[in-house]
CSV table of C-alpha atoms and ligand atoms in Angstrom, one decimal:
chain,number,residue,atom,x,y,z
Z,125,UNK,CA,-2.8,-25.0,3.6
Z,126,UNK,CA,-0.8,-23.8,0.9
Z,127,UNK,CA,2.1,-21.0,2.3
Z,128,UNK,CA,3.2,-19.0,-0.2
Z,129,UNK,CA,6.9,-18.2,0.5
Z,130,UNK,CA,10.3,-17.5,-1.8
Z,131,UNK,CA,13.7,-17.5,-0.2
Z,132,UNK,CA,14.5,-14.4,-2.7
Z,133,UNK,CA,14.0,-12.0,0.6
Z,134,UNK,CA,17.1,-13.4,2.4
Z,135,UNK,CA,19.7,-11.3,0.7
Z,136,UNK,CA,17.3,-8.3,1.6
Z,137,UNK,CA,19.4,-7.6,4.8
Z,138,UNK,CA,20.1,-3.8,5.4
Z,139,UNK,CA,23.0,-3.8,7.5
Z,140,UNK,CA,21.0,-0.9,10.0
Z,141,UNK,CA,18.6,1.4,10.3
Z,142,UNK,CA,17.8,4.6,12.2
Z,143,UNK,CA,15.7,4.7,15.2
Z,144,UNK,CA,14.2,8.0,16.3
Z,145,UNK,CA,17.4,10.2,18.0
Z,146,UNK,CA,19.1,9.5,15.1
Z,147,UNK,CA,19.9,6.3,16.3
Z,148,UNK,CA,21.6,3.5,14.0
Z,149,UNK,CA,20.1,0.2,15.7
Z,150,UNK,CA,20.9,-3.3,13.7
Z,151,UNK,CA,17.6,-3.8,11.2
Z,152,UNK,CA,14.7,-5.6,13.2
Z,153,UNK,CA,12.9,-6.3,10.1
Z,154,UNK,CA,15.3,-9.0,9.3
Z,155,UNK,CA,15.3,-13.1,7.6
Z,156,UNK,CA,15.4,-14.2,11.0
Z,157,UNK,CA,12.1,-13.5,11.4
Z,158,UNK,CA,11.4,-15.6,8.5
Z,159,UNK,CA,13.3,-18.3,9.6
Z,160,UNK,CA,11.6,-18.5,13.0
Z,161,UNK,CA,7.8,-18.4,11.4
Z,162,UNK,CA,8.9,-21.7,8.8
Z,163,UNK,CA,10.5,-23.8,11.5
Z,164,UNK,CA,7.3,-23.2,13.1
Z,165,UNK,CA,5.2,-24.3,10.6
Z,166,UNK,CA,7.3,-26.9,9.2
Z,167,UNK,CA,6.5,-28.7,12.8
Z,168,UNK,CA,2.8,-29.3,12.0
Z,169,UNK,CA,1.2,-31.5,9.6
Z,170,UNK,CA,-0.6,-29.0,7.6
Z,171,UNK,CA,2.0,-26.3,6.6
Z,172,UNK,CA,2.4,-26.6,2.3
Z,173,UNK,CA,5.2,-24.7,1.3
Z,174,UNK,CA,5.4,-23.6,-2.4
Z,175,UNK,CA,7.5,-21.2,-4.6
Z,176,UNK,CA,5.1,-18.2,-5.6
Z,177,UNK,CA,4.5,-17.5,-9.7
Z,178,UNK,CA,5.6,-14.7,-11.1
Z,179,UNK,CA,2.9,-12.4,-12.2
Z,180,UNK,CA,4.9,-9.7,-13.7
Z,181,UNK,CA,4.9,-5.9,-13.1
Z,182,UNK,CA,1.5,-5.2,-14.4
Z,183,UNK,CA,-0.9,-5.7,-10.8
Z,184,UNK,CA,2.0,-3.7,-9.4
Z,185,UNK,CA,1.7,-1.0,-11.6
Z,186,UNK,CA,-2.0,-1.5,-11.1
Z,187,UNK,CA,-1.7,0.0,-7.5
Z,188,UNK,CA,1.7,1.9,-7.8
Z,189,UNK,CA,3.0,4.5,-9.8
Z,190,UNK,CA,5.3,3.5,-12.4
Z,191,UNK,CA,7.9,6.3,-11.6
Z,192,UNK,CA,7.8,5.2,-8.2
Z,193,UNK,CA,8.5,1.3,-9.1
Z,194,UNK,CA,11.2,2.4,-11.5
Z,195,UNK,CA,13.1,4.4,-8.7
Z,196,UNK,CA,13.2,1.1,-5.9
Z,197,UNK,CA,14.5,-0.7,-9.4
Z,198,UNK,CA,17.3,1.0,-10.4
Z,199,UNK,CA,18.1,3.7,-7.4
Z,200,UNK,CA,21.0,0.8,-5.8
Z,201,UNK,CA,22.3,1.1,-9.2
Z,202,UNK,CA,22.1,4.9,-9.6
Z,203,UNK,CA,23.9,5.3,-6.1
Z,204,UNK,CA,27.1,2.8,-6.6
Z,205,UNK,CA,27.7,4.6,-9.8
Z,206,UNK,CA,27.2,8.5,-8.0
Z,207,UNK,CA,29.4,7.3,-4.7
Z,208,UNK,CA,32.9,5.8,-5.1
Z,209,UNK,CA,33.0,5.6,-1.2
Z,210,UNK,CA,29.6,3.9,-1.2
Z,211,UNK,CA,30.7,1.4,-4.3
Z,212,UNK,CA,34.2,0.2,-2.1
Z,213,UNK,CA,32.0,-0.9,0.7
Z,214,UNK,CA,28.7,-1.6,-0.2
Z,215,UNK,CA,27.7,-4.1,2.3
Z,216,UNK,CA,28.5,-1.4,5.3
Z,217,UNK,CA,25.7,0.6,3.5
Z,218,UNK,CA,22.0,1.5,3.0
Z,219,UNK,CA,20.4,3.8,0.4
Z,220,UNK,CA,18.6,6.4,2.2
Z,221,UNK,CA,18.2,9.8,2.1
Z,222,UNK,CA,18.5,12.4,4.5
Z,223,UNK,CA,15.8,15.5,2.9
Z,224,UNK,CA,12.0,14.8,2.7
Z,225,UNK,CA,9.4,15.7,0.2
Z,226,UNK,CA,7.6,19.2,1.3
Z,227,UNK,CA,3.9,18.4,2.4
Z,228,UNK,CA,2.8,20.5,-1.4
Z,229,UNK,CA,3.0,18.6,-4.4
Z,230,UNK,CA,6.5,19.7,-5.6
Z,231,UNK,CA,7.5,18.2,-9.2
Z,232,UNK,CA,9.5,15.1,-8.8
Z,233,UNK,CA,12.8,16.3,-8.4
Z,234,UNK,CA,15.8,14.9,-11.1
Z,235,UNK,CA,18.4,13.9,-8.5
Z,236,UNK,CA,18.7,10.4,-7.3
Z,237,UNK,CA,18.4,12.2,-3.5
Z,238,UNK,CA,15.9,14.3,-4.4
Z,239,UNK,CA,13.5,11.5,-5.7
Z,240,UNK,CA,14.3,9.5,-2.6
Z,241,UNK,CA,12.6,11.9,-0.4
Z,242,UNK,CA,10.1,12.0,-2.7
Z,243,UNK,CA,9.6,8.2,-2.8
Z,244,UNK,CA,10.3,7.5,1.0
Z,245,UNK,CA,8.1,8.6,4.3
Z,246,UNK,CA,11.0,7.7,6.2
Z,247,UNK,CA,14.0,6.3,7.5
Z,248,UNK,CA,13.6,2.6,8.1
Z,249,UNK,CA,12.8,1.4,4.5
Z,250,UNK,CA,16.3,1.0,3.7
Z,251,UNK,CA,17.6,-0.2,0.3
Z,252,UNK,CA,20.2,-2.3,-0.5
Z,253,UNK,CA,20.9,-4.5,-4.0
Z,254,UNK,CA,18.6,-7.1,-3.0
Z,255,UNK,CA,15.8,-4.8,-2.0
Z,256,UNK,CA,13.7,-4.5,-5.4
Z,257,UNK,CA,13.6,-8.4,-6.5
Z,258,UNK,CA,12.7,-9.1,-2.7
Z,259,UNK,CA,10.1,-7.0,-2.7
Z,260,UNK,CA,8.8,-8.7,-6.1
Z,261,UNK,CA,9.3,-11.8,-4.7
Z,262,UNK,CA,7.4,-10.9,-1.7
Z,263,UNK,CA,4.6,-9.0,-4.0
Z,264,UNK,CA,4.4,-12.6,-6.0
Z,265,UNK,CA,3.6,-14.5,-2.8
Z,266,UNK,CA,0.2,-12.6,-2.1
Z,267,UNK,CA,-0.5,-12.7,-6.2
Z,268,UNK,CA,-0.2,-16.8,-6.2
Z,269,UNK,CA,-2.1,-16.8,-2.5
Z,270,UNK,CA,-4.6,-14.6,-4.1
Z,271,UNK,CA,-5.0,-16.6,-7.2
Z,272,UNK,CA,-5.1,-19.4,-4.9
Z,273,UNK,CA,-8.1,-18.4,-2.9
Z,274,UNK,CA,-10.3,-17.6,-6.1
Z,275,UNK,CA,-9.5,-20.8,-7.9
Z,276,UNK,CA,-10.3,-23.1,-4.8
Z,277,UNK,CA,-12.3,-20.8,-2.7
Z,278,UNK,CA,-10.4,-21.7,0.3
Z,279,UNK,CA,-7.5,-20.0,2.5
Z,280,UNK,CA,-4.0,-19.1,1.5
Z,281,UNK,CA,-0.4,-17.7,3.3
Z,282,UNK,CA,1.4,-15.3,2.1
Z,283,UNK,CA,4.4,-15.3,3.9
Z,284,UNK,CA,5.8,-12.0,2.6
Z,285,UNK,CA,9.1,-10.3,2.9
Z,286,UNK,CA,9.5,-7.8,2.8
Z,287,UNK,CA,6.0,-6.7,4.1
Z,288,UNK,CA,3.6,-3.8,2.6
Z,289,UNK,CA,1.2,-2.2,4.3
Z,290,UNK,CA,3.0,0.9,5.2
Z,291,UNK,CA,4.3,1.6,1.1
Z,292,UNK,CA,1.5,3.9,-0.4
Z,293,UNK,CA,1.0,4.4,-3.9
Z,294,UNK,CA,4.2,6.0,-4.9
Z,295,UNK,CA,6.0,6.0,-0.9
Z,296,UNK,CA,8.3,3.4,0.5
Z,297,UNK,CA,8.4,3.7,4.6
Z,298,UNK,CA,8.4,1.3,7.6
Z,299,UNK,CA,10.2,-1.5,6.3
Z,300,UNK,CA,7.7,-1.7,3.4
Z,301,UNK,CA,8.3,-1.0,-0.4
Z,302,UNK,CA,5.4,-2.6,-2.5
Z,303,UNK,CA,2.1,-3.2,-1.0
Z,304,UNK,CA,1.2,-6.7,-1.1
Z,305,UNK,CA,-2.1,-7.0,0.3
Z,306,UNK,CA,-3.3,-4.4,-1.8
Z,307,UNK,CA,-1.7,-5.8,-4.9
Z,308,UNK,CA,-3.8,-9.0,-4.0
Z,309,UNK,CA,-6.6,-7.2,-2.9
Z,310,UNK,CA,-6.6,-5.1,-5.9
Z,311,UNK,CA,-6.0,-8.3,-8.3
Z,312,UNK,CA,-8.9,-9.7,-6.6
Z,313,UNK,CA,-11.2,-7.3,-6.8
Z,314,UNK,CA,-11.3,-7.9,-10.7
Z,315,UNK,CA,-13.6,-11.1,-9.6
Z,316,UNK,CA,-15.5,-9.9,-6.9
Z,317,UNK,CA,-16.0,-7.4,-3.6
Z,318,UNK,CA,-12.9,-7.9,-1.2
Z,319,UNK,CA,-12.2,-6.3,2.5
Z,320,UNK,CA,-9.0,-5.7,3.6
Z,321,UNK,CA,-8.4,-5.8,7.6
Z,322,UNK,CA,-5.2,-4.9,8.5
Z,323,UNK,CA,-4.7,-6.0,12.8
Z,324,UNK,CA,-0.7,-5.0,11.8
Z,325,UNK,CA,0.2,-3.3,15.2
Z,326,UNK,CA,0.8,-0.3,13.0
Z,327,UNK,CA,-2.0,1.8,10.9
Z,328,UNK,CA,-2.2,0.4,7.4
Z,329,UNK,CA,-1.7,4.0,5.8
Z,330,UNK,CA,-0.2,2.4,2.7
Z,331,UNK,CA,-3.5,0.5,2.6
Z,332,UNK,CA,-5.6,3.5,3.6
Z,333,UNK,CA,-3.9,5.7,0.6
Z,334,UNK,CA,-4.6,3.6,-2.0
Z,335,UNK,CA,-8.2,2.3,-1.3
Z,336,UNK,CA,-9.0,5.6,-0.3
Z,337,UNK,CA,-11.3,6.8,-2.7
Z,338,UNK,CA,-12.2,3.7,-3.7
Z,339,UNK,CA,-16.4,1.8,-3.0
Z,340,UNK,CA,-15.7,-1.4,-4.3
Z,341,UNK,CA,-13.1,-2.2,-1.4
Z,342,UNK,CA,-13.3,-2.0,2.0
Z,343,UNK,CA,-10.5,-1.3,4.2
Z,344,UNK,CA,-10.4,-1.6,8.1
Z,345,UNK,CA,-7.5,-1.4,10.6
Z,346,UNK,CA,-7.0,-1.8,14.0
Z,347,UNK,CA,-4.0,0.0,15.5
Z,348,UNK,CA,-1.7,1.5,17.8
Z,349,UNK,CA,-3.4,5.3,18.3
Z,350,UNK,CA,-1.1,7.5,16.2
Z,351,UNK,CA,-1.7,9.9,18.8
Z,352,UNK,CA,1.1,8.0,20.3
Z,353,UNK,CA,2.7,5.6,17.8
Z,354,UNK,CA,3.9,5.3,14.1
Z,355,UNK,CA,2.9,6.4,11.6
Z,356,UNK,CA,2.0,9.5,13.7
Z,357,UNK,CA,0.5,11.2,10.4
Z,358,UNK,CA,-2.7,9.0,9.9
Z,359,UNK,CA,-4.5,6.4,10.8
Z,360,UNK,CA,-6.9,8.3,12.8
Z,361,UNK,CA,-10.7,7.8,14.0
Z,362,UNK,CA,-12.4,10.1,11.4
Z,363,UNK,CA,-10.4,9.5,8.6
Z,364,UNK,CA,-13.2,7.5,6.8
Z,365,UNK,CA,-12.5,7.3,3.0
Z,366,UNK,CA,-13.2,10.3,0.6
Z,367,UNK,CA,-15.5,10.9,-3.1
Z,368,UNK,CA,-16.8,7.6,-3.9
Z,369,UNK,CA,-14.8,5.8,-0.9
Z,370,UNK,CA,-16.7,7.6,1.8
Z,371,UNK,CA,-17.3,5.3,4.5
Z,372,UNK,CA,-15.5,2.2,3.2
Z,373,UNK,CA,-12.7,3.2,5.1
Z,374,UNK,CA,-12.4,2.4,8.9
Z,375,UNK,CA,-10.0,2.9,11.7
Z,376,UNK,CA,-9.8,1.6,15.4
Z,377,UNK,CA,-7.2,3.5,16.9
Z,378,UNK,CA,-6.8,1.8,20.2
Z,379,UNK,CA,-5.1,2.6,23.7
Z,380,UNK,CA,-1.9,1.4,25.0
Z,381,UNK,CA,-1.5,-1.3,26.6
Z,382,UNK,CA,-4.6,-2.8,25.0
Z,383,UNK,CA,-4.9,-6.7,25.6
Z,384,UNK,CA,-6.7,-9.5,24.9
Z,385,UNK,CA,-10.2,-8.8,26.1
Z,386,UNK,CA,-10.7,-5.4,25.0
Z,387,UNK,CA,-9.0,-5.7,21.4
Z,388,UNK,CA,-11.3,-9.3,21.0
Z,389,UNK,CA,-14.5,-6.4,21.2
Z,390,UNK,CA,-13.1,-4.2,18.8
Z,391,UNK,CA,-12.6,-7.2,16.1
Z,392,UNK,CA,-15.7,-8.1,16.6
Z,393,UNK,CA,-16.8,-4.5,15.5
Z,394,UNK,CA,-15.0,-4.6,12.7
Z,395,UNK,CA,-16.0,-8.4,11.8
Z,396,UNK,CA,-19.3,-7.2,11.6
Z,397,UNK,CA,-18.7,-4.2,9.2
Z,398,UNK,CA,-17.1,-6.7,6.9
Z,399,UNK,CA,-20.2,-9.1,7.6
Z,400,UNK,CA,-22.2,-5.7,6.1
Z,401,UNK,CA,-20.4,-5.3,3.2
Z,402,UNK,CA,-20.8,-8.6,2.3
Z,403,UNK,CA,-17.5,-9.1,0.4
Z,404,UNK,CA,-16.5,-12.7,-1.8
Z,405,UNK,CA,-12.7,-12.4,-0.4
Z,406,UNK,CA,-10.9,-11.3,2.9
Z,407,UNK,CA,-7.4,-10.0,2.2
Z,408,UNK,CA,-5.6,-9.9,6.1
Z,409,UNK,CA,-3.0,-7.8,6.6
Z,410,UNK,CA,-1.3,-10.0,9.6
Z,411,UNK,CA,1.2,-8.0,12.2
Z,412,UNK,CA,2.4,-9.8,15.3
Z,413,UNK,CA,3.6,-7.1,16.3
Z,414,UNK,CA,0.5,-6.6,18.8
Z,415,UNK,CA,2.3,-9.4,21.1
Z,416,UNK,CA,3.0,-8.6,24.4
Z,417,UNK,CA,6.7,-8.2,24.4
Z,418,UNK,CA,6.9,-7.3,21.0
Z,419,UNK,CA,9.8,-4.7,20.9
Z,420,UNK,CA,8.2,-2.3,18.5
Z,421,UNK,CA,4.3,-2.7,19.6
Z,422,UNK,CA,2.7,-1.5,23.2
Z,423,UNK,CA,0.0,-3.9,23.2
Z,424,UNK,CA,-0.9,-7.1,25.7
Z,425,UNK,CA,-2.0,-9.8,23.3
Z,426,UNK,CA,-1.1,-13.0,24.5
Z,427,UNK,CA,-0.5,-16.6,22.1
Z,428,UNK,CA,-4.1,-17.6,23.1
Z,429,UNK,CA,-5.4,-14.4,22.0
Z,430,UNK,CA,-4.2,-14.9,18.2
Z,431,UNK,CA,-6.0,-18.1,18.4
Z,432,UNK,CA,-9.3,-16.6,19.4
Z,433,UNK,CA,-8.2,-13.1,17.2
Z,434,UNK,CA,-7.9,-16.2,14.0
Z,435,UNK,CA,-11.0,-18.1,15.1
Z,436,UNK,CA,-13.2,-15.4,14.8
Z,437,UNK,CA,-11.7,-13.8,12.0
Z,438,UNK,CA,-12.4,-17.0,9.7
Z,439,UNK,CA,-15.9,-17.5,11.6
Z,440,UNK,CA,-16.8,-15.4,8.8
Z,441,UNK,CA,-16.0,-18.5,6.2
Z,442,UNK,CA,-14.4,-15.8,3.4
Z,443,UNK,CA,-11.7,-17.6,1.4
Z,444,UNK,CA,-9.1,-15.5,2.5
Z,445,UNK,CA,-5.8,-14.6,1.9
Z,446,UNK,CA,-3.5,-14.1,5.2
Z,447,UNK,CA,-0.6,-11.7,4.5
Z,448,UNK,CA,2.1,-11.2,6.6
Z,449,UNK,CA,3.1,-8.0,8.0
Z,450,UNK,CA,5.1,-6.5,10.9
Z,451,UNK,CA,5.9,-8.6,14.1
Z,452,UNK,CA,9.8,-8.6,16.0
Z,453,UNK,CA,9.5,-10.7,18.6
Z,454,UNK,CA,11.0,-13.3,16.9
Z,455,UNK,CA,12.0,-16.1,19.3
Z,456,UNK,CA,7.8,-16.1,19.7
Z,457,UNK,CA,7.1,-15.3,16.4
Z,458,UNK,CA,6.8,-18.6,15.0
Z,459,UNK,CA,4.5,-20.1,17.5
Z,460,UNK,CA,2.6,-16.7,17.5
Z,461,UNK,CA,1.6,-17.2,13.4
Z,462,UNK,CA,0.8,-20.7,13.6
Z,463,UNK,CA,-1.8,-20.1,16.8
Z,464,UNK,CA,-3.2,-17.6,14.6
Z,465,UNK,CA,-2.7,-19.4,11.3
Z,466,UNK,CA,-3.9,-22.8,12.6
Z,467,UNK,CA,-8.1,-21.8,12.6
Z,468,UNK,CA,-7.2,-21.0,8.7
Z,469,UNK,CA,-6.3,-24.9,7.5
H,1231,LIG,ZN1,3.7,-3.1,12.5
């Protein structure tokens, strides 16, 4: 199997971020994580590593706004020149604001802190100089998986970092800045119907937003209940796509504590509303974060159960393109992707 990967994420490496408290805690989405899922695969026999193309800015700008692609471009930039205590050290920082966009539709403001609130959701998708061409880099990898898939109707890996799902149409937030899986999903619904199911630990509300209104995609995800976990906002049972999107969006909030059994019968649910909609290409939004022991998830699923949770997603024989996501516990990450990864080759 082809596994889309570029080394251009390493240097994207905020020195922290803050935890809810106000706490700074050491960045969890980090290129260790990477490092742990490549050994892994480099162990089997299957595992083909290539260098993604470059596809350019216009199937970005094709699911983000341009103002907003324009700010994670230059705002490093902006903030060295506006901070001379920032520019001495900037390795001890990361760019983040401390104000948030009102929940109206205020004008985009001029400021460089201003339009960070505008542009970010939160506090953990913190920028540094390496930050933009990373997420390019990481964007690319689901393009050439994408491409991939539709020239040789088989299965790719995107092995993205940063990852995506949580960056909406003009947001950054949860570690995410450009939405790969709906880029791909996006470019590849130029050629036929795709689906998009997201079993990230976390909603997909990136995903959510930009598919919303949209028929010709569906989007499912299967998640920690916001009732209880991040995003908090949405992600919701009866938030079902709007206009022409109504009911091609779908989302399982699930329980704490959810493991292996019960989340198997949920997936199966939402295997058979992709089965309905009878798409040419799967785009899978793919979080480990679900594993028990995960420090950011509160869900029970076990190695064996990202075998079966793999096996049954490709019983549907889509060419699909697996895309990674969330997923901390990284001494188990590895093995975790390739039990998952392995019903895919
Ligand atoms: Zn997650």
């Amino acid at each position: 199997m082809k596994i889309f990967h570029s080394e251009v994420h390493r240097a994207h490496y905020p020195p922290f971020e803050i935890f809810d408290g106000g706490k700074r805690v050491p960045y969890l989405e980090n290129p260790d994580r990477m490092d742990r899922i490549t050994a892994a695969l480099k162990k089997t026999d299957w595992a083909d590593f290539v260098e993604p193309s470059d596809f350019g800015l216009e199937p970005i700008h094709a699911v983000h706004d341009r103002e907003y692609i324009a700010f994670l471009a230059s705002c490093w930039t902006e903030w060295l020149a506006s901070d001379p205590e920032v520019a001495a050290s900037p390795e001890t920082h990361a760019f983040l604001p401390a104000t948030f966009a009102l929940r109206r539709k205020p004008p985009v403001p001029a400021t460089l802190l201003g339009r960070a609130g505008f542009y970010m959701m939160d506090l953990s998708a913190c920028i540094v100089e390496a930050t933009y061409n990373a997420a390019l880099a990481s964007a690319n990898c689901a393009l050439s998986a994408a491409q991939r898939i539709s020239d040789s109707s088989t299965n790719a890996f995107a092995l993205c970092r940063p990852p995506g799902h949580h960056a909406g149409k003009d947001y950054a937030g949860g570690y995410c800045f450009i939405n790969n899986a709906a880029v791909a999903a996006n470019w590849l619904s130029a050629k036929g119907k795709v689906a998009v199911l997201d079993i990230d630990y976390h909603a997909g509300n990136g995903t959510q937003d930009i598919f919303y209104e949209r028929d010709d995609a569906l989007t499912i995800s299967i998640h920690g209940d916001p009732n209880y976990e991040y995003p908090h906002y949405i992600g919701f049972a009866d938030e079902a796509g709007a206009g022409a999107g109504l009911g091609y969006h779908k989302n399982f909030p699930l329980s704490m504590g959810t493991a292996d059994l019960a989340y198997l019968s949920i997936l199966n649910e939402a295997l058979d509303m992709i089965r309905g909609f009878t798409p040419d290409y799967l785009v899978l939004s793919t979080g480990m974060d679900t594993f028990d022991g995960d420090p950011l998830g509160k869900f029970k699923i076990t190695r064996a159960g990202f075998g079966e949770i793999g096996k049954r997603i490709n019983s549907m024989k889509l060419p699909t393109v697996i895309v990674m996501e969330g997923g901390y516990a990284n001494a188990e990450l590895g093995e975790n992707v390739v039990s998952l990864l392995e019903n895919f080759k």
